[in-house]
Structures are given as structure tokens and as C-alpha cells.
């Protein structure tokens, strides 16, 4: 059951971020017919230099992937009896502090690009060019609106 849960999450997130095969074969296809959100993220950011809209696509993909993973975890959750049995077997003895420190450092290193992407999704292109790491002067949802309109056009 656990292996099927892991497989399902990897399959769902892999389908959301598929890029390489489609880009190598069709580059989004004629008239964007085989374009995926990852391809739209790439073309908006690197072809059209619309980094705010590209960041908005990235945030949308992140939220969608986390939501689908949480739903999958909820569908394949274990019973309370099973959790108690595994908790009794997996009592951790030494090295808890080291593991917590490593986990906190890993979380900070992993979340930094996510925070920068979320901040960039609320900025204009000129604000991104001036200082990528600063907070937006005014929170703008225009990048999300443009991303939604572009996705609807497909």
C-alpha cells in the first residue's frame, strides 16, 4: 500500500512537470497544441522574458502538485492500528538533534527558491530586473491573470 502511494505521488507530480520529451519533439506543437504548463513556464520566461508570469506558472504548478499529493496521501492513509505498530518499531535512539539540524537546514535551502519565485510572481518585470530578492513594492495579481488568460487561450 505504501509503495503504491509513493508511486501515485511520483506519477502525478511527474505528469505535472513533464517538459523534456515534449520540448525535444514538438516544442509545444503546432499552435501550442501539445503545450504543458512547464513548457508555458519556460517560453514565458525565456522566450518572451516575462519572468513574473513565468513565476506565476511556477507557483500554480507548485500549489497544484502539493494539493494533489495531499489528496493522494489522504486517500492512502494508514489505519491507527498500523501507525501504532510502525511507531513502536521505529523508535529513534541517538542522533535526534543532528537529524533535526540537518532537516532544518535542508528545509531552508529548499524553500529559498520557492520564496523567491513566489515574490517574483507578484512583481513587474522591471522590479525583477532591478532586484530579484526584494519584496514587491505593490502586490500585483496581473501575472496570475495573464497566466490564466494564456492558459484559457490554449
CSV table of N, CA and C in Angstrom, one decimal:
chain,number,residue,atom,x,y,z
A,1,UNK,N,0.8,-1.2,0.0
A,1,UNK,CA,0.0,0.0,0.0
A,1,UNK,C,0.9,1.3,0.0
A,2,UNK,N,1.9,1.3,0.8
A,2,UNK,CA,2.8,2.4,0.8
A,2,UNK,C,3.6,2.6,-0.5
A,3,UNK,N,4.0,1.5,-1.1
A,3,UNK,CA,4.7,1.7,-2.4
A,3,UNK,C,3.8,2.2,-3.5
A,4,UNK,N,2.5,1.8,-3.4
A,4,UNK,CA,1.5,2.3,-4.4
A,4,UNK,C,1.3,3.8,-4.2
A,5,UNK,N,1.3,4.2,-2.9
A,5,UNK,CA,1.1,5.7,-2.6
A,5,UNK,C,2.3,6.5,-3.1
A,6,UNK,N,3.5,6.0,-2.9
A,6,UNK,CA,4.7,6.7,-3.4
A,6,UNK,C,4.7,6.7,-4.9
A,7,UNK,N,4.3,5.6,-5.5
A,7,UNK,CA,4.2,5.6,-7.0
A,7,UNK,C,3.2,6.6,-7.5
A,8,UNK,N,2.1,6.6,-6.9
A,8,UNK,CA,1.0,7.5,-7.3
A,8,UNK,C,1.4,9.0,-7.2
A,9,UNK,N,2.1,9.4,-6.1
A,9,UNK,CA,2.5,10.7,-6.0
A,9,UNK,C,3.6,11.1,-7.0
A,10,UNK,N,4.5,10.2,-7.2
A,10,UNK,CA,5.6,10.4,-8.2
A,10,UNK,C,5.0,10.5,-9.6
A,11,UNK,N,4.0,9.7,-9.9
A,11,UNK,CA,3.3,9.8,-11.2
A,11,UNK,C,2.6,11.1,-11.4
A,12,UNK,N,1.8,11.5,-10.4
A,12,UNK,CA,1.1,12.7,-10.5
A,12,UNK,C,2.0,13.9,-10.7
A,13,UNK,N,3.0,14.0,-9.8
A,13,UNK,CA,3.9,15.2,-9.9
A,13,UNK,C,4.7,15.1,-11.2
A,14,UNK,N,5.1,13.9,-11.7
A,14,UNK,CA,5.8,13.8,-12.9
A,14,UNK,C,5.0,14.2,-14.1
A,15,UNK,N,3.7,13.9,-14.1
A,15,UNK,CA,2.8,14.4,-15.2
A,15,UNK,C,2.7,15.9,-15.2
A,16,UNK,N,2.7,16.5,-14.0
A,16,UNK,CA,2.5,18.0,-14.0
A,16,UNK,C,3.8,18.7,-14.5
A,17,UNK,N,4.9,18.1,-14.3
A,17,UNK,CA,6.1,18.8,-14.7
A,17,UNK,C,6.8,18.3,-16.0
A,18,UNK,N,6.1,17.5,-16.7
A,18,UNK,CA,6.7,16.9,-17.9
A,18,UNK,C,7.1,18.0,-18.9
A,19,UNK,N,8.3,18.0,-19.4
A,19,UNK,CA,8.8,19.0,-20.2
A,19,UNK,C,9.7,18.5,-21.3
A,20,UNK,N,10.7,17.7,-21.0
A,20,UNK,CA,11.8,17.4,-21.9
A,20,UNK,C,11.4,16.6,-23.1
A,21,UNK,N,10.5,15.6,-23.0
A,21,UNK,CA,10.1,14.8,-24.2
A,21,UNK,C,9.3,15.7,-25.1
A,22,UNK,N,8.4,16.4,-24.6
A,22,UNK,CA,7.5,17.3,-25.5
A,22,UNK,C,8.3,18.4,-26.1
A,23,UNK,N,9.3,19.0,-25.3
A,23,UNK,CA,10.1,20.1,-25.9
A,23,UNK,C,11.0,19.6,-26.9
A,24,UNK,N,11.6,18.4,-26.7
A,24,UNK,CA,12.5,17.9,-27.7
A,24,UNK,C,11.8,17.5,-29.0
A,25,UNK,N,10.6,17.0,-28.9
A,25,UNK,CA,9.9,16.5,-30.1
A,25,UNK,C,9.1,17.6,-30.8
A,26,UNK,N,8.3,18.5,-30.1
A,26,UNK,CA,7.4,19.4,-30.8
A,26,UNK,C,7.6,20.9,-30.4
A,27,UNK,N,8.3,21.1,-29.3
A,27,UNK,CA,8.4,22.5,-28.7
A,27,UNK,C,7.1,23.1,-28.4
A,28,UNK,N,6.1,22.3,-28.0
A,28,UNK,CA,4.8,22.7,-27.7
A,28,UNK,C,3.8,22.5,-28.8
A,29,UNK,N,4.3,22.0,-29.9
A,29,UNK,CA,3.5,21.6,-31.0
A,29,UNK,C,3.0,22.7,-31.9
A,30,UNK,N,2.4,22.4,-33.0
A,30,UNK,CA,1.9,23.4,-33.9
A,30,UNK,C,0.7,24.1,-33.2
A,31,UNK,N,0.8,25.4,-33.1
A,31,UNK,CA,-0.2,26.2,-32.5
A,31,UNK,C,-0.4,25.9,-31.0
A,32,UNK,N,0.7,25.5,-30.3
A,32,UNK,CA,0.7,25.2,-28.9
A,32,UNK,C,-0.3,24.1,-28.5
A,33,UNK,N,-0.5,23.1,-29.4
A,33,UNK,CA,-1.5,22.1,-29.1
A,33,UNK,C,-1.0,21.1,-28.1
A,34,UNK,N,0.4,20.8,-28.0
A,34,UNK,CA,0.9,19.9,-27.1
A,34,UNK,C,1.7,20.6,-26.0
A,35,UNK,N,1.3,21.9,-25.7
A,35,UNK,CA,2.0,22.6,-24.7
A,35,UNK,C,1.5,22.2,-23.3
A,36,UNK,N,2.4,22.2,-22.4
A,36,UNK,CA,2.1,21.8,-21.0
A,36,UNK,C,2.4,23.1,-20.1
A,37,UNK,N,1.9,23.1,-18.9
A,37,UNK,CA,2.3,24.2,-18.0
A,37,UNK,C,3.8,24.4,-17.9
A,38,UNK,N,4.6,23.4,-17.9
A,38,UNK,CA,6.0,23.5,-17.8
A,38,UNK,C,6.6,24.2,-19.0
A,39,UNK,N,6.1,23.8,-20.2
A,39,UNK,CA,6.5,24.5,-21.4
A,39,UNK,C,6.1,25.9,-21.5
A,40,UNK,N,4.9,26.2,-21.0
A,40,UNK,CA,4.4,27.6,-20.9
A,40,UNK,C,5.3,28.4,-20.0
A,41,UNK,N,5.6,27.8,-18.8
A,41,UNK,CA,6.5,28.5,-17.9
A,41,UNK,C,7.9,28.8,-18.6
A,42,UNK,N,8.4,27.9,-19.3
A,42,UNK,CA,9.7,28.1,-20.0
A,42,UNK,C,9.6,29.2,-21.1
A,43,UNK,N,8.6,29.1,-21.9
A,43,UNK,CA,8.5,30.0,-23.0
A,43,UNK,C,8.2,31.4,-22.5
A,44,UNK,N,7.3,31.5,-21.5
A,44,UNK,CA,7.0,32.9,-21.0
A,44,UNK,C,8.3,33.5,-20.4
A,45,UNK,N,9.1,32.7,-19.7
A,45,UNK,CA,10.2,33.2,-19.0
A,45,UNK,C,11.4,33.5,-19.9
A,46,UNK,N,11.7,32.5,-20.8
A,46,UNK,CA,13.0,32.6,-21.6
A,46,UNK,C,12.8,33.1,-23.0
A,47,UNK,N,11.6,32.9,-23.6
A,47,UNK,CA,11.4,33.4,-24.9
A,47,UNK,C,10.9,34.8,-24.9
A,48,UNK,N,9.9,35.0,-24.1
A,48,UNK,CA,9.2,36.3,-24.1
A,48,UNK,C,9.7,37.2,-23.0
A,49,UNK,N,10.6,36.7,-22.1
A,49,UNK,CA,11.2,37.5,-21.0
A,49,UNK,C,10.2,38.1,-20.0
A,50,UNK,N,9.1,37.3,-19.8
A,50,UNK,CA,8.0,37.7,-18.9
A,50,UNK,C,8.2,36.9,-17.6
A,51,UNK,N,9.2,37.3,-16.8
A,51,UNK,CA,9.6,36.5,-15.7
A,51,UNK,C,8.5,36.4,-14.6
A,52,UNK,N,7.7,37.5,-14.4
A,52,UNK,CA,6.7,37.5,-13.4
A,52,UNK,C,5.6,36.5,-13.8
A,53,UNK,N,5.2,36.4,-15.0
A,53,UNK,CA,4.2,35.5,-15.5
A,53,UNK,C,4.7,34.1,-15.4
A,54,UNK,N,6.0,33.9,-15.7
A,54,UNK,CA,6.6,32.6,-15.6
A,54,UNK,C,6.7,32.1,-14.2
A,55,UNK,N,6.9,33.0,-13.3
A,55,UNK,CA,6.9,32.7,-11.8
A,55,UNK,C,5.5,32.3,-11.4
A,56,UNK,N,4.5,33.0,-11.9
A,56,UNK,CA,3.1,32.7,-11.6
A,56,UNK,C,2.8,31.3,-12.0
A,57,UNK,N,3.2,30.9,-13.2
A,57,UNK,CA,3.0,29.5,-13.6
A,57,UNK,C,3.7,28.5,-12.7
A,58,UNK,N,4.9,28.9,-12.2
A,58,UNK,CA,5.6,28.0,-11.3
A,58,UNK,C,4.9,27.9,-10.0
A,59,UNK,N,4.4,29.0,-9.5
A,59,UNK,CA,3.6,28.9,-8.2
A,59,UNK,C,2.4,28.1,-8.4
A,60,UNK,N,1.7,28.3,-9.5
A,60,UNK,CA,0.5,27.5,-9.8
A,60,UNK,C,0.8,26.0,-9.8
A,61,UNK,N,1.9,25.6,-10.5
A,61,UNK,CA,2.3,24.2,-10.6
A,61,UNK,C,2.7,23.7,-9.2
A,62,UNK,N,3.3,24.5,-8.4
A,62,UNK,CA,3.7,24.1,-7.0
A,62,UNK,C,2.4,23.8,-6.2
A,63,UNK,N,1.5,24.7,-6.2
A,63,UNK,CA,0.3,24.6,-5.4
A,63,UNK,C,-0.5,23.4,-5.9
A,64,UNK,N,-0.6,23.2,-7.2
A,64,UNK,CA,-1.4,22.1,-7.7
A,64,UNK,C,-0.7,20.8,-7.3
A,65,UNK,N,0.6,20.7,-7.4
A,65,UNK,CA,1.3,19.5,-7.1
A,65,UNK,C,1.2,19.1,-5.6
A,66,UNK,N,1.3,20.2,-4.7
A,66,UNK,CA,1.2,19.9,-3.3
A,66,UNK,C,-0.3,19.5,-3.0
A,67,UNK,N,-1.2,20.1,-3.6
A,67,UNK,CA,-2.6,19.8,-3.3
A,67,UNK,C,-2.9,18.3,-3.8
A,68,UNK,N,-2.5,18.0,-4.9
A,68,UNK,CA,-2.7,16.6,-5.4
A,68,UNK,C,-2.0,15.6,-4.6
A,69,UNK,N,-0.8,15.9,-4.1
A,69,UNK,CA,0.0,15.0,-3.2
A,69,UNK,C,-0.7,14.8,-1.9
A,70,UNK,N,-1.3,15.9,-1.3
A,70,UNK,CA,-2.0,15.8,-0.1
A,70,UNK,C,-3.3,15.0,-0.2
A,71,UNK,N,-4.0,15.1,-1.4
A,71,UNK,CA,-5.2,14.3,-1.6
A,71,UNK,C,-4.8,12.9,-1.7
A,72,UNK,N,-3.7,12.6,-2.4
A,72,UNK,CA,-3.2,11.2,-2.6
A,72,UNK,C,-2.9,10.6,-1.2
A,73,UNK,N,-2.1,11.4,-0.4
A,73,UNK,CA,-1.8,10.9,1.0
A,73,UNK,C,-3.1,10.6,1.8
A,74,UNK,N,-4.1,11.5,1.6
A,74,UNK,CA,-5.3,11.3,2.4
A,74,UNK,C,-6.0,10.0,1.9
A,75,UNK,N,-6.0,9.8,0.6
A,75,UNK,CA,-6.7,8.6,0.1
A,75,UNK,C,-6.0,7.3,0.5
A,76,UNK,N,-4.7,7.3,0.7
A,76,UNK,CA,-3.9,6.1,1.0
A,76,UNK,C,-3.4,6.1,2.4
A,77,UNK,N,-4.1,6.8,3.3
A,77,UNK,CA,-3.6,6.9,4.7
A,77,UNK,C,-3.8,5.6,5.4
A,78,UNK,N,-3.0,5.4,6.4
A,78,UNK,CA,-3.0,4.1,7.2
A,78,UNK,C,-4.0,4.2,8.3
A,79,UNK,N,-4.4,3.0,8.8
A,79,UNK,CA,-5.2,2.9,10.0
A,79,UNK,C,-4.4,3.3,11.2
A,80,UNK,N,-5.1,3.6,12.3
A,80,UNK,CA,-4.5,3.9,13.5
A,80,UNK,C,-3.7,2.7,14.1
A,81,UNK,N,-4.2,1.5,14.0
A,81,UNK,CA,-3.5,0.3,14.5
A,81,UNK,C,-2.2,0.1,13.7
A,82,UNK,N,-2.2,0.3,12.4
A,82,UNK,CA,-1.0,0.2,11.6
A,82,UNK,C,0.1,1.2,12.0
A,83,UNK,N,-0.4,2.5,12.3
A,83,UNK,CA,0.5,3.5,12.7
A,83,UNK,C,1.2,3.3,14.0
A,84,UNK,N,0.4,2.7,15.0
A,84,UNK,CA,0.9,2.4,16.3
A,84,UNK,C,2.0,1.3,16.2
A,85,UNK,N,1.7,0.3,15.4
A,85,UNK,CA,2.7,-0.8,15.2
A,85,UNK,C,4.0,-0.3,14.6
A,86,UNK,N,3.9,0.6,13.6
A,86,UNK,CA,5.2,1.1,13.0
A,86,UNK,C,5.9,2.1,13.9
A,87,UNK,N,5.1,2.8,14.7
A,87,UNK,CA,5.7,3.8,15.7
A,87,UNK,C,6.5,3.0,16.7
A,88,UNK,N,6.0,1.9,17.2
A,88,UNK,CA,6.7,1.1,18.2
A,88,UNK,C,8.0,0.5,17.6
A,89,UNK,N,8.0,0.1,16.4
A,89,UNK,CA,9.1,-0.5,15.8
A,89,UNK,C,10.2,0.5,15.5
A,90,UNK,N,9.8,1.8,15.2
A,90,UNK,CA,10.8,2.8,14.7
A,90,UNK,C,11.2,3.8,15.8
A,91,UNK,N,11.4,3.4,17.0
A,91,UNK,CA,11.8,4.3,18.0
A,91,UNK,C,13.3,4.7,17.7
A,92,UNK,N,13.5,6.0,17.6
A,92,UNK,CA,14.8,6.5,17.3
A,92,UNK,C,15.6,6.7,18.6
A,93,UNK,N,16.8,6.4,18.6
A,93,UNK,CA,17.6,6.5,19.9
A,93,UNK,C,18.5,7.7,19.8
A,94,UNK,N,19.7,7.6,19.3
A,94,UNK,CA,20.6,8.7,19.4
A,94,UNK,C,20.6,9.5,18.1
A,95,UNK,N,21.2,10.7,18.1
A,95,UNK,CA,21.3,11.5,16.9
A,95,UNK,C,20.1,12.3,16.5
A,96,UNK,N,19.2,12.4,17.4
A,96,UNK,CA,18.0,13.2,17.1
A,96,UNK,C,18.3,14.6,16.8
A,97,UNK,N,19.1,15.2,17.6
A,97,UNK,CA,19.4,16.7,17.4
A,97,UNK,C,20.1,16.9,16.0
A,98,UNK,N,21.0,16.0,15.7
A,98,UNK,CA,21.7,16.1,14.4
A,98,UNK,C,20.7,16.0,13.2
A,99,UNK,N,19.8,15.1,13.3
A,99,UNK,CA,18.8,14.9,12.3
A,99,UNK,C,17.9,16.1,12.2
A,100,UNK,N,17.5,16.7,13.3
A,100,UNK,CA,16.7,17.9,13.3
A,100,UNK,C,17.5,19.1,12.7
A,101,UNK,N,18.7,19.2,13.0
A,101,UNK,CA,19.5,20.3,12.4
A,101,UNK,C,19.6,20.1,10.9
A,102,UNK,N,19.9,18.9,10.5
A,102,UNK,CA,20.0,18.7,9.0
A,102,UNK,C,18.7,18.9,8.4
A,103,UNK,N,17.6,18.5,9.0
A,103,UNK,CA,16.3,18.7,8.4
A,103,UNK,C,15.9,20.2,8.3
A,104,UNK,N,16.3,21.0,9.3
A,104,UNK,CA,16.0,22.4,9.3
A,104,UNK,C,16.9,23.1,8.2
A,105,UNK,N,18.1,22.7,8.1
A,105,UNK,CA,19.0,23.3,7.0
A,105,UNK,C,18.5,22.9,5.6
A,106,UNK,N,18.1,21.7,5.5
A,106,UNK,CA,17.6,21.2,4.2
A,106,UNK,C,16.3,22.0,3.8
A,107,UNK,N,15.4,22.2,4.8
A,107,UNK,CA,14.2,22.9,4.6
A,107,UNK,C,14.5,24.4,4.2
A,108,UNK,N,15.4,25.0,4.8
A,108,UNK,CA,15.8,26.4,4.4
A,108,UNK,C,16.3,26.5,3.0
A,109,UNK,N,17.3,25.6,2.7
A,109,UNK,CA,17.9,25.5,1.4
A,109,UNK,C,16.8,25.2,0.3
A,110,UNK,N,15.9,24.4,0.6
A,110,UNK,CA,14.8,24.0,-0.3
A,110,UNK,C,13.8,25.1,-0.5
A,111,UNK,N,13.4,25.8,0.6
A,111,UNK,CA,12.4,26.8,0.5
A,111,UNK,C,12.8,28.1,-0.1
A,112,UNK,N,14.1,28.4,0.0
A,112,UNK,CA,14.6,29.7,-0.5
A,112,UNK,C,14.2,30.0,-2.0
A,113,UNK,N,14.4,29.0,-2.9
A,113,UNK,CA,14.0,29.3,-4.3
A,113,UNK,C,12.5,29.4,-4.4
A,114,UNK,N,11.7,28.7,-3.6
A,114,UNK,CA,10.3,28.8,-3.6
A,114,UNK,C,9.8,30.2,-3.2
A,115,UNK,N,10.4,30.7,-2.1
A,115,UNK,CA,10.1,32.1,-1.7
A,115,UNK,C,10.4,33.1,-2.7
A,116,UNK,N,11.6,33.0,-3.4
A,116,UNK,CA,12.0,33.9,-4.4
A,116,UNK,C,11.0,33.9,-5.6
A,117,UNK,N,10.6,32.7,-6.0
A,117,UNK,CA,9.7,32.5,-7.1
A,117,UNK,C,8.3,33.1,-6.7
A,118,UNK,N,7.8,32.9,-5.5
A,118,UNK,CA,6.5,33.5,-5.1
A,118,UNK,C,6.6,35.0,-5.1
A,119,UNK,N,7.7,35.5,-4.6
A,119,UNK,CA,7.9,37.0,-4.6
A,119,UNK,C,7.9,37.6,-6.0
A,120,UNK,N,8.6,36.9,-6.9
A,120,UNK,CA,8.7,37.3,-8.3
A,120,UNK,C,7.4,37.2,-9.0
A,121,UNK,N,6.5,36.3,-8.6
A,121,UNK,CA,5.3,36.2,-9.3
A,121,UNK,C,4.3,37.4,-9.0
A,122,UNK,N,4.6,38.2,-8.0
A,122,UNK,CA,3.8,39.4,-7.7
A,122,UNK,C,4.5,40.7,-8.2
A,123,UNK,N,5.6,40.6,-8.9
A,123,UNK,CA,6.3,41.8,-9.3
A,123,UNK,C,6.1,42.0,-10.8
A,124,UNK,N,6.4,43.2,-11.2
A,124,UNK,CA,6.5,43.5,-12.7
A,124,UNK,C,7.9,43.1,-13.1
A,125,UNK,N,8.1,43.1,-14.5
A,125,UNK,CA,9.4,42.7,-15.0
A,125,UNK,C,10.5,43.7,-14.6
A,126,UNK,N,10.1,45.0,-14.6
A,126,UNK,CA,11.1,46.0,-14.2
A,126,UNK,C,11.6,45.8,-12.7
A,127,UNK,N,10.7,45.4,-11.8
A,127,UNK,CA,11.1,45.2,-10.5
A,127,UNK,C,12.0,43.9,-10.4
A,128,UNK,N,11.7,42.9,-11.2
A,128,UNK,CA,12.5,41.7,-11.2
A,128,UNK,C,13.9,42.0,-11.6
A,129,UNK,N,14.0,42.9,-12.7
A,129,UNK,CA,15.3,43.2,-13.2
A,129,UNK,C,16.1,44.1,-12.2
A,130,UNK,N,15.4,44.9,-11.5
A,130,UNK,CA,16.1,45.8,-10.5
A,130,UNK,C,16.7,45.0,-9.3
A,131,UNK,N,15.8,44.2,-8.7
A,131,UNK,CA,16.3,43.5,-7.5
A,131,UNK,C,15.3,42.3,-7.4
A,132,UNK,N,15.9,41.1,-7.6
A,132,UNK,CA,15.1,39.9,-7.6
A,132,UNK,C,14.7,39.5,-6.2
A,133,UNK,N,15.6,39.8,-5.2
A,133,UNK,CA,15.4,39.3,-3.9
A,133,UNK,C,14.6,40.2,-3.0
A,134,UNK,N,14.2,41.4,-3.5
A,134,UNK,CA,13.4,42.3,-2.6
A,134,UNK,C,11.9,41.9,-2.7
A,135,UNK,N,11.2,42.4,-1.7
A,135,UNK,CA,9.8,42.2,-1.7
A,135,UNK,C,9.1,43.1,-2.7
A,136,UNK,N,8.0,42.7,-3.3
A,136,UNK,CA,7.3,43.6,-4.3
A,136,UNK,C,6.9,44.9,-3.6
A,137,UNK,N,7.0,46.0,-4.3
A,137,UNK,CA,6.6,47.3,-3.8
A,137,UNK,C,5.0,47.3,-3.6
A,138,UNK,N,4.4,46.8,-4.6
A,138,UNK,CA,2.9,46.7,-4.6
A,138,UNK,C,2.6,45.3,-5.1
A,139,UNK,N,1.7,44.6,-4.3
A,139,UNK,CA,1.4,43.2,-4.7
A,139,UNK,C,0.4,43.3,-5.9
A,140,UNK,N,0.8,42.7,-7.0
A,140,UNK,CA,0.0,42.7,-8.2
A,140,UNK,C,-0.3,41.3,-8.6
A,141,UNK,N,-1.6,41.1,-9.0
A,141,UNK,CA,-2.0,39.8,-9.4
A,141,UNK,C,-2.1,39.7,-10.9
A,142,UNK,N,-1.5,40.7,-11.6
A,142,UNK,CA,-1.6,40.8,-13.1
A,142,UNK,C,-0.9,39.6,-13.7
A,143,UNK,N,0.2,39.1,-13.1
A,143,UNK,CA,0.8,37.9,-13.7
A,143,UNK,C,0.0,36.7,-13.7
A,144,UNK,N,-0.8,36.5,-12.6
A,144,UNK,CA,-1.7,35.4,-12.5
A,144,UNK,C,-2.9,35.5,-13.4
A,145,UNK,N,-3.4,36.7,-13.6
A,145,UNK,CA,-4.5,37.0,-14.5
A,145,UNK,C,-4.0,36.7,-16.0
A,146,UNK,N,-2.8,37.2,-16.3
A,146,UNK,CA,-2.2,36.9,-17.7
A,146,UNK,C,-2.0,35.4,-17.9
A,147,UNK,N,-1.5,34.7,-16.8
A,147,UNK,CA,-1.3,33.3,-17.0
A,147,UNK,C,-2.6,32.6,-17.2
A,148,UNK,N,-3.6,33.0,-16.5
A,148,UNK,CA,-4.9,32.3,-16.7
A,148,UNK,C,-5.5,32.6,-18.1
A,149,UNK,N,-5.3,33.8,-18.6
A,149,UNK,CA,-5.8,34.1,-19.9
A,149,UNK,C,-5.0,33.3,-21.0
A,150,UNK,N,-3.7,33.2,-20.8
A,150,UNK,CA,-2.9,32.5,-21.7
A,150,UNK,C,-3.2,31.0,-21.7
A,151,UNK,N,-3.5,30.4,-20.5
A,151,UNK,CA,-3.9,29.0,-20.4
A,151,UNK,C,-5.3,28.8,-21.0
A,152,UNK,N,-6.2,29.8,-20.8
A,152,UNK,CA,-7.5,29.6,-21.4
A,152,UNK,C,-7.5,29.7,-22.9
A,153,UNK,N,-6.5,30.4,-23.5
A,153,UNK,CA,-6.4,30.5,-24.9
A,153,UNK,C,-6.0,29.2,-25.6
A,154,UNK,N,-5.3,28.4,-24.8
A,154,UNK,CA,-4.9,27.1,-25.3
A,154,UNK,C,-6.0,26.1,-25.3
